[in-house]
Coordinates of C-alpha atoms in Angstrom, one line a residue:
Chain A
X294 CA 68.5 -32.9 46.2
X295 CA 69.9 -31.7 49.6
X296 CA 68.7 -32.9 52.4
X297 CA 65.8 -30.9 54.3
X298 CA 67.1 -31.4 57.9
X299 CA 70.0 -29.6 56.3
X300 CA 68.3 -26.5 55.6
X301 CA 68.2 -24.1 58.8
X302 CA 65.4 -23.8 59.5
X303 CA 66.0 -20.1 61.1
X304 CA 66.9 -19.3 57.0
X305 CA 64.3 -21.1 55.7
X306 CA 61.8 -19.5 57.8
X307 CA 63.3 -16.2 56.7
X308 CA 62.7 -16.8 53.0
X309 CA 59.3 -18.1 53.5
X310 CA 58.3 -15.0 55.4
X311 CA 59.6 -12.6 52.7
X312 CA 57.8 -13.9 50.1
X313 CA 54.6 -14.3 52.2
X314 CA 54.7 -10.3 52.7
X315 CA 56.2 -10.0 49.2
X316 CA 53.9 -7.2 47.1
X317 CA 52.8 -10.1 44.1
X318 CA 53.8 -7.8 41.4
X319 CA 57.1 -7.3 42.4
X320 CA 57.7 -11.1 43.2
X321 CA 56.5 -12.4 39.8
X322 CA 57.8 -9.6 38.3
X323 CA 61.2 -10.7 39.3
X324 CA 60.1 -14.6 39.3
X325 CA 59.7 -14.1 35.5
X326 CA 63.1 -13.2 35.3
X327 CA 63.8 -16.9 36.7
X328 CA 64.6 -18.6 33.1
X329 CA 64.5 -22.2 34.5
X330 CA 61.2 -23.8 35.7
X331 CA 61.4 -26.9 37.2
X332 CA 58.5 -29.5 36.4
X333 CA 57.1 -30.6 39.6
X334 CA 53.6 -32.5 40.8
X335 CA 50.8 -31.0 43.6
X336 CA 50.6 -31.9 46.6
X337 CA 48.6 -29.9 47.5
X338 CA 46.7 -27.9 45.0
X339 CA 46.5 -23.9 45.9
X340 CA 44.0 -23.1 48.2
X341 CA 42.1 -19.7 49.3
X342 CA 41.7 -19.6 53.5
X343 CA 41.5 -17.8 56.3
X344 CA 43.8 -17.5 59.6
X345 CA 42.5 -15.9 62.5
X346 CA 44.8 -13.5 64.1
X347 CA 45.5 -12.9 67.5
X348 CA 46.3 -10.2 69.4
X349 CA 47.3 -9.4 73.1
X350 CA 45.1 -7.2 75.9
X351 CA 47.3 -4.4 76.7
X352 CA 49.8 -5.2 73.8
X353 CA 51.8 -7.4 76.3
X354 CA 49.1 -9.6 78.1
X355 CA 47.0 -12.8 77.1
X356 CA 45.8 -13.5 73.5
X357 CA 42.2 -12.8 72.1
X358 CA 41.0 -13.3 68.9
X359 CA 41.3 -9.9 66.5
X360 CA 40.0 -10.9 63.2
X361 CA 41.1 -13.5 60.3
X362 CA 43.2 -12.8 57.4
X363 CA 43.2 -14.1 53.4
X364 CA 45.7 -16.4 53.2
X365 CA 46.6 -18.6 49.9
X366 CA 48.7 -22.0 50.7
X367 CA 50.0 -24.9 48.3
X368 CA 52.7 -27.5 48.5
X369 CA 54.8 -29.2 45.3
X370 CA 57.1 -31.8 45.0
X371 CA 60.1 -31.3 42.3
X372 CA 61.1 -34.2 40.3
X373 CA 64.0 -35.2 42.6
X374 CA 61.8 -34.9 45.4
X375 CA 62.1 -31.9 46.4
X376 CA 59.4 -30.3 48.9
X377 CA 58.0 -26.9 48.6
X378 CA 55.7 -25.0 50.6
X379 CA 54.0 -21.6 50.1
X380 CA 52.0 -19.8 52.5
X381 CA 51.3 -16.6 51.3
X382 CA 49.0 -13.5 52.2
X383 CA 45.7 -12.9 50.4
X384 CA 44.0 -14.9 47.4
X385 CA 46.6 -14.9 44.6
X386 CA 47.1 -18.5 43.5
X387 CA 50.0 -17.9 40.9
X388 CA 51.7 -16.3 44.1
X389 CA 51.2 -19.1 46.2
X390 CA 52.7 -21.3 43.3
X391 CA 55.8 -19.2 43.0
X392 CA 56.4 -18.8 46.6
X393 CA 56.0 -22.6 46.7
X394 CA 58.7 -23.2 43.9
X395 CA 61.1 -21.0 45.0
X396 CA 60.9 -23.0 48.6
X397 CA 61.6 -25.9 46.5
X398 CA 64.3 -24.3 44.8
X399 CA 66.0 -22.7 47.4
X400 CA 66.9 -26.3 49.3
X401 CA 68.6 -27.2 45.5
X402 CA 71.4 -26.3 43.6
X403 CA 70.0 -23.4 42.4
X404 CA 69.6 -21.7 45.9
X405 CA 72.3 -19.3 44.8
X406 CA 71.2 -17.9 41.7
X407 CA 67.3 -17.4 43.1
X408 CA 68.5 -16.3 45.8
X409 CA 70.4 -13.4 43.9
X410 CA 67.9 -13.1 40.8
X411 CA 64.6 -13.1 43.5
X412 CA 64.8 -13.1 46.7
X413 CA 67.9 -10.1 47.6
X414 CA 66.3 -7.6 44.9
X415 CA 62.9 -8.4 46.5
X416 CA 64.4 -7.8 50.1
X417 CA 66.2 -4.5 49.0
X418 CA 62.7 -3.2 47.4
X419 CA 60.7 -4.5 50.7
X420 CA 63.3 -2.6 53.0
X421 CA 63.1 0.6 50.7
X422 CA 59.5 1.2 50.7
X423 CA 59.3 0.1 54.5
X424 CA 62.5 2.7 55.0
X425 CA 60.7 5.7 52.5
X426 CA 57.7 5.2 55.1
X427 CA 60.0 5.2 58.4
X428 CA 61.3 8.7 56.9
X429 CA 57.9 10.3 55.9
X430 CA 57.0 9.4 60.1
X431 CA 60.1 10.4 61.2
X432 CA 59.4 14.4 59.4
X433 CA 56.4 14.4 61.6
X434 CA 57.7 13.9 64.9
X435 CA 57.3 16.8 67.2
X436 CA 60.0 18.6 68.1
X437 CA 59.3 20.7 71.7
X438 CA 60.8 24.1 72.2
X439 CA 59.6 26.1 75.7
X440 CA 58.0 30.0 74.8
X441 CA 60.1 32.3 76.6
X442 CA 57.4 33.0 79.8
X443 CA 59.0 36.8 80.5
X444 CA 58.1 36.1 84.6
X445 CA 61.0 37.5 85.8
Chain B
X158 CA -8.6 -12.6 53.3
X159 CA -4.8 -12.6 52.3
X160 CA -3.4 -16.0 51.1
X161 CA 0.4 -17.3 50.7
X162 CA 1.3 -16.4 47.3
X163 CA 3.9 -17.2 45.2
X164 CA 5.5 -14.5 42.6
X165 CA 7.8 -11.5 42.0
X166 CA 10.4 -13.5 40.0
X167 CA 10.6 -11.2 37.6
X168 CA 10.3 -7.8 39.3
X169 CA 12.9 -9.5 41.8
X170 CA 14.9 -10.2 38.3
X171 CA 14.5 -6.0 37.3
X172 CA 14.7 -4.7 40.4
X173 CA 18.7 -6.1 40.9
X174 CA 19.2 -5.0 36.7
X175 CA 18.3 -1.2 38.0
X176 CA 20.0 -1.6 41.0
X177 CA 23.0 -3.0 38.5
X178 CA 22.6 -0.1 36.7
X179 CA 22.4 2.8 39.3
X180 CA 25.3 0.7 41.0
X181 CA 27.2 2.0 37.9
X182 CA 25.8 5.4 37.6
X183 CA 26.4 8.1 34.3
X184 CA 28.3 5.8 31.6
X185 CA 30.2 9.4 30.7
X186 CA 31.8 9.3 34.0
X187 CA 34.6 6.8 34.3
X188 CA 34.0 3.5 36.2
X189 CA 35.4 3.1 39.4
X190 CA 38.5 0.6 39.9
X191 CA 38.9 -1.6 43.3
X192 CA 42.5 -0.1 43.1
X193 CA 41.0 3.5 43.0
X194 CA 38.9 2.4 45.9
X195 CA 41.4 0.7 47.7
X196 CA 43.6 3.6 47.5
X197 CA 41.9 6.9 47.6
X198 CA 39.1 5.9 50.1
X199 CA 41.4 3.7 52.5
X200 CA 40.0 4.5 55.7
X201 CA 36.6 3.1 54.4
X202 CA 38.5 -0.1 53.2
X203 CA 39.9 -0.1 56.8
X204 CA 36.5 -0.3 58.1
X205 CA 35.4 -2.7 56.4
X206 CA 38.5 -4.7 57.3
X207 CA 37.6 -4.4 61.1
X208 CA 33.8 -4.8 61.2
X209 CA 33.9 -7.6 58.4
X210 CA 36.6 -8.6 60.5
X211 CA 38.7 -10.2 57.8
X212 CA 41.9 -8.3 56.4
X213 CA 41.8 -8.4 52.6
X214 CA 42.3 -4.9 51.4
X215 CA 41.3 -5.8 48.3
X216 CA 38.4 -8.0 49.1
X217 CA 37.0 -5.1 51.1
X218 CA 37.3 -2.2 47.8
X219 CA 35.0 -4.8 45.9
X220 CA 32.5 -5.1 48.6
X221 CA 32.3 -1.1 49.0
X222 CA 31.9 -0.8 45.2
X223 CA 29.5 -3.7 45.2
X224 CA 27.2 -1.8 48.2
X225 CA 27.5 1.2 46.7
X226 CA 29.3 2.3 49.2
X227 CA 26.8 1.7 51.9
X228 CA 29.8 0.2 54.5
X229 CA 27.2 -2.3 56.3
X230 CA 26.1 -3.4 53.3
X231 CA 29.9 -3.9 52.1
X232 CA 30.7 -5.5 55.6
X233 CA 27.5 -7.9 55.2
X234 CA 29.0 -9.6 51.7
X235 CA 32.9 -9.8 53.4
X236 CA 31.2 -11.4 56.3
X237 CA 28.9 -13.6 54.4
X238 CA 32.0 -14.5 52.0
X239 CA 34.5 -15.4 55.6
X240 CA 31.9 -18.4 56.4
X241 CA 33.4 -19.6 52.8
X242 CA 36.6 -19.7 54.1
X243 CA 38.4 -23.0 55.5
X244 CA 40.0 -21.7 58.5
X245 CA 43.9 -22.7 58.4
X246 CA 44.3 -22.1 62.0
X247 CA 45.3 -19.5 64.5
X248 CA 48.4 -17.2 64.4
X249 CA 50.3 -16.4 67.3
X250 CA 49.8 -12.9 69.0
X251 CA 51.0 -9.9 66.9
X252 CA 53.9 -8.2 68.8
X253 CA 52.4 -5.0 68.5
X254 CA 55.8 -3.4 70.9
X255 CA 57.4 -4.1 67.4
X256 CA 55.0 -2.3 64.7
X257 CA 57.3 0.1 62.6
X258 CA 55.1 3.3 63.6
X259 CA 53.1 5.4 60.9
X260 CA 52.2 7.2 64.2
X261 CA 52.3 7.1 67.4
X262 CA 51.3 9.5 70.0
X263 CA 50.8 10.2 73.3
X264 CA 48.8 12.7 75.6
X265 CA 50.4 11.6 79.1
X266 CA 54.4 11.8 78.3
X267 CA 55.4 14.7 76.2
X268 CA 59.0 13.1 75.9
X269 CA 58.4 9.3 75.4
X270 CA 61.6 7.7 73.5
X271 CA 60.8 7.5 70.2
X272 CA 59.0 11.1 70.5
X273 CA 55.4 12.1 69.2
X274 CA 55.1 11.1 65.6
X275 CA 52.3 13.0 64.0
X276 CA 51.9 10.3 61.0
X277 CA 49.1 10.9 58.4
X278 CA 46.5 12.2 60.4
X279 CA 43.2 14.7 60.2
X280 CA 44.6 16.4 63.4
X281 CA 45.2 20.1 63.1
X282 CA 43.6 20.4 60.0
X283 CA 41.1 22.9 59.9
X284 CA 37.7 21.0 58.8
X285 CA 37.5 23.5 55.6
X286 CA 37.0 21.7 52.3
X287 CA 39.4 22.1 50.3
X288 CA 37.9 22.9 46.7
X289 CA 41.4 22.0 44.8
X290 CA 40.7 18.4 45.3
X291 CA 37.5 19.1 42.8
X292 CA 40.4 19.3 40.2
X293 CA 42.7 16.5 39.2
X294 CA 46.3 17.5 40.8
X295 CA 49.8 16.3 41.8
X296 CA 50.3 16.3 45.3
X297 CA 53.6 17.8 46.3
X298 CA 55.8 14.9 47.9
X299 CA 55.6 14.5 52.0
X300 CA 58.9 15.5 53.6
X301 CA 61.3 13.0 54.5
X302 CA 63.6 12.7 57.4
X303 CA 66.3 10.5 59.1
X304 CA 64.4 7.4 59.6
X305 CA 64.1 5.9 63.5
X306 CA 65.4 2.0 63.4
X307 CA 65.2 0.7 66.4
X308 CA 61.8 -0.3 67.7
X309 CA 59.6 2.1 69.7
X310 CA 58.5 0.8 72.7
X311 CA 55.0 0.9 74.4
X312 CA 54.5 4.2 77.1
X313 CA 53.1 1.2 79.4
X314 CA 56.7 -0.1 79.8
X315 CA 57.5 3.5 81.4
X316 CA 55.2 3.0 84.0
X317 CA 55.0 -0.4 84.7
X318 CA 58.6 0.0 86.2
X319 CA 57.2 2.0 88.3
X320 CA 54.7 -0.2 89.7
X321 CA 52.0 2.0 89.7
X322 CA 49.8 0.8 86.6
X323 CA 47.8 -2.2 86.4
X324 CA 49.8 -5.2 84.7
X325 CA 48.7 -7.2 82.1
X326 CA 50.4 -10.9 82.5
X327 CA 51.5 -12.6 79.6
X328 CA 49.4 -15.8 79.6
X329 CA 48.9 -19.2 76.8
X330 CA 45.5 -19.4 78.1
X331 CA 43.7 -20.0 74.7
X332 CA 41.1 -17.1 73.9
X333 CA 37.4 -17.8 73.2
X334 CA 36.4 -17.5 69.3
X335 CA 32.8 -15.7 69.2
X336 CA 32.6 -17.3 65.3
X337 CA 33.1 -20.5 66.3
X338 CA 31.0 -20.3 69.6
X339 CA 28.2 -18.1 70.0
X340 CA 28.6 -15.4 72.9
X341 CA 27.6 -16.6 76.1
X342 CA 27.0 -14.2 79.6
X343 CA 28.5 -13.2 81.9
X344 CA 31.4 -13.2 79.0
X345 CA 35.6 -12.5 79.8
X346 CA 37.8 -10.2 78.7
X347 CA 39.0 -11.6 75.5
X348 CA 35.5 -12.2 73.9
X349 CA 34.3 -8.4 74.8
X350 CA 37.7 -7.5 72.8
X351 CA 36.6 -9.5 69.7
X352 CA 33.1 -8.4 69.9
X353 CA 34.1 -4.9 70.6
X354 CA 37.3 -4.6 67.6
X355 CA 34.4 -5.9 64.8
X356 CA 31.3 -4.0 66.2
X357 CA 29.6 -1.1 65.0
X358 CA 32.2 2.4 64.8
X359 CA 29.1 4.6 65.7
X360 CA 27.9 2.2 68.3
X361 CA 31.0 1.7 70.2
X362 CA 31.7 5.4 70.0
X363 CA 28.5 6.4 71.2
X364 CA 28.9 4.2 74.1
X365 CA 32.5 5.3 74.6
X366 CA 30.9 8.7 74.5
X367 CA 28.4 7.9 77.2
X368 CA 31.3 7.0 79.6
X369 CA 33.0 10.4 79.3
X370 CA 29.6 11.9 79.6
X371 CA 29.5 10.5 83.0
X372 CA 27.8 7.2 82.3
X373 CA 30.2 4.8 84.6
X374 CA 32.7 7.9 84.1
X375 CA 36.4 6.2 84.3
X376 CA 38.7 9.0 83.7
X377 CA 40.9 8.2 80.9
X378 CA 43.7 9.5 79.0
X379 CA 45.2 8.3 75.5
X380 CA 48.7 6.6 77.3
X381 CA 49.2 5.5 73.6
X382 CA 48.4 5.6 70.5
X383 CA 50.3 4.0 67.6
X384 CA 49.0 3.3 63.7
X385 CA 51.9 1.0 61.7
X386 CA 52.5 -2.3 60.0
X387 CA 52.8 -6.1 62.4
X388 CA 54.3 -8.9 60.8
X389 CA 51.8 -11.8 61.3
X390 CA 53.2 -15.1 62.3
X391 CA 51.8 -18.9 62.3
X392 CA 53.5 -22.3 63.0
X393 CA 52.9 -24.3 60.0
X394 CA 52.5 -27.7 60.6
X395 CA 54.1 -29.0 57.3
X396 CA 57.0 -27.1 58.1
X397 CA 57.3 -27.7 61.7
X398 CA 58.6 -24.3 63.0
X399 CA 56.3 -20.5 62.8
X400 CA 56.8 -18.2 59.5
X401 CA 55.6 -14.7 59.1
X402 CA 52.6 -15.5 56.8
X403 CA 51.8 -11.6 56.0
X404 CA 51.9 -8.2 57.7
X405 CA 49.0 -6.4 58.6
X406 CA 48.3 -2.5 59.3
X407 CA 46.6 -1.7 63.1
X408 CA 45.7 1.0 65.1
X409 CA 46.4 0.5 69.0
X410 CA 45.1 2.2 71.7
X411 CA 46.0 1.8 75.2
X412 CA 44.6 4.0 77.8
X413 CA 45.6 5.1 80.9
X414 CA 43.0 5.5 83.6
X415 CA 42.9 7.2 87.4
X416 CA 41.5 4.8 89.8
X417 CA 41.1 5.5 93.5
X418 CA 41.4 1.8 94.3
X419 CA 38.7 -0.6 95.3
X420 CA 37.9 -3.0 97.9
X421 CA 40.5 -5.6 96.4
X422 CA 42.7 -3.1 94.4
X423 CA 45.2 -0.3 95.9
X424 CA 45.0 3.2 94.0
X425 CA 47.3 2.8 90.6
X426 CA 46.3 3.1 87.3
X427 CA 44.1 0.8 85.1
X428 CA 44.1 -0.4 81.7
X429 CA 41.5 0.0 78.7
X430 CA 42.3 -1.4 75.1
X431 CA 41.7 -1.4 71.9
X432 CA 43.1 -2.7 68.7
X433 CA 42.0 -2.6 65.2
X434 CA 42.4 -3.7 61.2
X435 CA 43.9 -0.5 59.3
X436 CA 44.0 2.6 60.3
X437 CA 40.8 3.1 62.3
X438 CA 41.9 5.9 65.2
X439 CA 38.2 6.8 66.6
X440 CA 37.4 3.1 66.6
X441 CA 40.4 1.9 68.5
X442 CA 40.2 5.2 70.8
X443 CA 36.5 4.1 71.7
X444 CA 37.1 0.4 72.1
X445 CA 39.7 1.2 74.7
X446 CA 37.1 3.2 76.5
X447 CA 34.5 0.6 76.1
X448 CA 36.7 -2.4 77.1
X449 CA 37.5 -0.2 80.9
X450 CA 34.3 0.0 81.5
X451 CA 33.2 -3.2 81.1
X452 CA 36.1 -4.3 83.5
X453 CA 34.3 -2.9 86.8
X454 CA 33.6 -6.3 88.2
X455 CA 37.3 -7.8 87.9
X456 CA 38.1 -4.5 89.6
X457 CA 36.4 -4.2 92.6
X458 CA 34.4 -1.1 91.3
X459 CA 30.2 -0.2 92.0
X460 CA 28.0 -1.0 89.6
X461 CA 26.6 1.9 88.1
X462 CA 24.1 0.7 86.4
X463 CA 25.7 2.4 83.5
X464 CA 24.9 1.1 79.9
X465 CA 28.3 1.1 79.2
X466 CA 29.1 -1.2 82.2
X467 CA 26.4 -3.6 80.9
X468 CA 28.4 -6.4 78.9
X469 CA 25.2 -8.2 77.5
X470 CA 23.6 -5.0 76.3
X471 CA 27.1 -3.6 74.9
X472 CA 28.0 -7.1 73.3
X473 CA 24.6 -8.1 72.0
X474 CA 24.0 -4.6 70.2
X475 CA 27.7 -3.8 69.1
X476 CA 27.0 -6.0 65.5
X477 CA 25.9 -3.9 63.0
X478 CA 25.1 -6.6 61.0
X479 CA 23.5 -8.9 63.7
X480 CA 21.1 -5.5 63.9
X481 CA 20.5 -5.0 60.6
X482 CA 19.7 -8.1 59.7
X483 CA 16.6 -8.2 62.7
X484 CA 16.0 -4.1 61.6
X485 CA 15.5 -4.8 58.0
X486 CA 13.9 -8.2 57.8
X487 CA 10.7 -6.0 59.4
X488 CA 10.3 -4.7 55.9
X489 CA 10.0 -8.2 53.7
X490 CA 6.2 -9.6 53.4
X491 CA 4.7 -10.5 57.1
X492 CA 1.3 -10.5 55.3
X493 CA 0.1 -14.1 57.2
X494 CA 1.2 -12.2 60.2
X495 CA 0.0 -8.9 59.6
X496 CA -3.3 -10.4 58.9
X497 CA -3.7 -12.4 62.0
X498 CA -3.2 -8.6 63.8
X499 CA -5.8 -7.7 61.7
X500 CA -8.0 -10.1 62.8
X501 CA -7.1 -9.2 66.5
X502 CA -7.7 -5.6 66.5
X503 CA -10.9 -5.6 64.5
X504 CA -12.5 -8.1 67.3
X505 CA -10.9 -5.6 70.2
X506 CA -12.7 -3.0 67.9
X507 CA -16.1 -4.5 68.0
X508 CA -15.8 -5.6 71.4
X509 CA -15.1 -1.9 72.5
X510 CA -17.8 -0.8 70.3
X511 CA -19.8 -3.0 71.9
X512 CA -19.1 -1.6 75.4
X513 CA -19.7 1.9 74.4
X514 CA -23.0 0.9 72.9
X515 CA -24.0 -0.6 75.9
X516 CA -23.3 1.7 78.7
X517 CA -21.1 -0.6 80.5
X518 CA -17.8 0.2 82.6
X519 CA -15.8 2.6 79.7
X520 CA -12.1 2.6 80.7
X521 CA -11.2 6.6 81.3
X522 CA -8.0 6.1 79.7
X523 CA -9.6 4.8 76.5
X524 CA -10.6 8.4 75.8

């Protein structure tokens, strides 16, 4: 088991946010393809809540309250005491449990391979669809020109 | 003589089987899916995101096909199923200077960096229906073009170097929460912005509305307006350190407004805002409007008088479902009531009767 202080936590929180935004059929899609599943014990059974999000008046200036949000959150211990966490948007349980495995699994020995079976094909779909979307704005951006006035 | 009564269990019992059944309509036309609804009619998803005021894109299709579409009705059962909800806490501010744009316009600076993007909108169309959507059809892919990667800032920044806008402080003072604490007067700034972001479209436009008809008139201009996706981001306390727990769609509004200056302020511009769940562009457009009006005091301005200016009327009717739930509960039984006014007005009757009969003093007015 490594050692959670050893984990950055700048990575950590970068896997944890990926699979929080991650679409659920394309992370258990590719979680299926994960051939070894560790046993591991609750902590803390999946649970359905809400967050409330804040935003700022004027974009830049102090913080009111904007709405809440689904959120589904769980935490696991592998045999070799191993923590997971999973924090995860909307009410999908089984999302929540992957998300919470694959924590787990990414501070063990099989970082590597979930990294490369799960989390960089889920990044490179993510940044596709957000990059198709980028492109369809960026065909509707105005583009001036001045009318010839004839004045002169 | 009425008397309390129990009863109606069973026409209670039919009445929600019809409803059941005229909720589902002709059995030869296919049933509606929440992904159908979720897709196709997004913008009414989106409002019922904002007024229900949780985002759960698919929580709000099943309400809508639940109410039959009836959107207060759909934003009744999402805000009766929030209470259910343990609240996990409170996220930090969306960084809205970051939202990868679906849109973003503006009607003060024709050149902005980062340019006017058009997005998905209504605008420029011509308001004719179009009869080929009555047939099933594939819809010719959008064009694509070299996509922007840096981040587009706000048209606020532009001005605010030149110190001639109102600024808005960054601040850690923690907000008021109108569902934990019910709304008190005279209210502050961030409350009017919860209230306003989940109240009634229709009633914070028509109140918008009023202010450009001259109600409390404040002169405003969209600075900004930007519809895209915010990553959402919470500390975790297991964890110790803040993740990005989702990402959320929001339309932002930010107006720009000409002020003369006041007896405590010199002449610059001033602020309105609005932000809102989804893609919700008259909401957020309105709220901005709303939210400058009701900042007269804070600025030194007259009041007006002006509904708009008027945060307890604004705040205490802006909740279509705080209003419907007083509207509509006029029409369940008041019979023990209704028959105590019964009582009353027969004996005014037969007093006035009385009266009449008797020559004595017969109020003109009466007549």
């Amino acid at each position: 088991m490594a050692n959670e202080t050893e984990i950055d936590a700048e990575v950590r929180r970068g896997w944890m946010s990926l699979l929080a935004k991650a679409p659920e059929s394309a992370l258990m899609a590719l979680w299926g393809e994960v051939s070894e599943r560790p046993a591991f014990e609750w902590l803390r059974a999946p649970e359905v809540g809400g967050v409330m999000v804040r935003g700022r008046m004027g974009g830049t200036g102090a913080a009111f309250n904007l709405g809440e949000m689904t959120v589904t959150r769980c935490s696991l211990v592998l045999a070799d005491g191993t923590v997971g966490h999973g924090y995860v948007q909307g009410r999908s349980k089984p999302k929540a449990e992957a998300a919470a495995l694959i924590d787990a699994l990414m501070q063990t020995g099989a970082a590597a391979s979930v990294r490369a079976v799960v989390l960089d094909p889920l990044a490179g779909q993510m940044r596709a669809a957000k990059a198709a979307r980028a492109a369809k704005a960026a065909a509707t951006k105005v583009e001036f020109f001045t009318m010839v006035r004839g004045e002169d | 003589m009425y008397v309390a009564v129990k009863g109606g269990e069973t026409a209670i019992e039919n009445a929600h089987a019809w409803l059941a059944e005229e909720r589902r309509g002709d059995t030869d036309v296919a049933e509606l899916s929440l992904a159908q609804i979720r897709e196709q009619l997004g913008l009414a998803v989106n409002r019922v995101m904002a007024e229900g005021s949780l985002y759960d894109p698919d929580l709000a299709a099943l309400a809508i096909k639940q109410a039959r579409g009836d959107l207060i009705e759909a934003i009744f059962l999402i805000r009766a199923y929030r209470t259910t909800l343990p609240r996990f806490g409170y996220t930090q501010p969306v960084e809205t200077g970051e939202m990868a744009c679906d849109r973003r316009i503006s009607a003060t600076f024709k050149d902005a960096p980062g340019g006017q993007v058009l997005g998905p909108t209504f605008d420029y169309t011509h308001r004719l229906l179009d009869f080929k959507l009555a047939a099933e059809g594939e819809v010719p892919p959008a064009a694509a073009a070299e996509p922007r990667e840096e981040r587009t800032p706000h048209i606020s920044e532009f001005l605010q170097g030149e110190d001639i806008i109102q600024s808005e402080p960054e601040s850690d003072a923690v907000p008021g929460d109108l569902t934990r604490e019910p709304m008190e007067f005279p209210s502050n700034r961030p409350l009017r912005l919860q209230s306003l972001t989940r109240g009634d479209e229709g009633f914070v436009l028509g109140m918008a509305y009023s202010t450009q008809r001259g109600y409390a008139r404040n002169h405003a201009f969209v600075g900004e307006l930007r519809i895209g996706k915010v990553a959402v981001e919470m500390e975790v306390p297991e964890l110790g350190f803040a993740i990005e727990i989702g990402e959320i769609e929001l339309t932002e509004c930010e107006t720009v407004n000409q002020f003369k200056g006041s007896k405590t302020e010199p002449p610059q511009f001033t602020r309105g805002y609005g932000l809102v769940f989804g893609q919700s562009e008259r909401k957020s457009i309105a709220m901005a409007l709303v939210d400058r009006a009701l900042r007269w005091e804070e600025l030194g301005e007259d009041d007006l008088g002006a509904p708009a200016q008027d945060e307890e009327f604004v705040l205490s009717h802006a909740d279509n479902i705080q209003a419907t739930g007083f509207l509509e509960h006029i029409k369940l039984p008041h019979y023990v009531d209704f028959q105590s006014e019964l009582e009353l007005v027969r004996k005014l009757r037969r007093e006035a009767e009385a009266r009449v009969a008797s020559g004595a003093d017969v109020p003109e007015a009466a007549e």
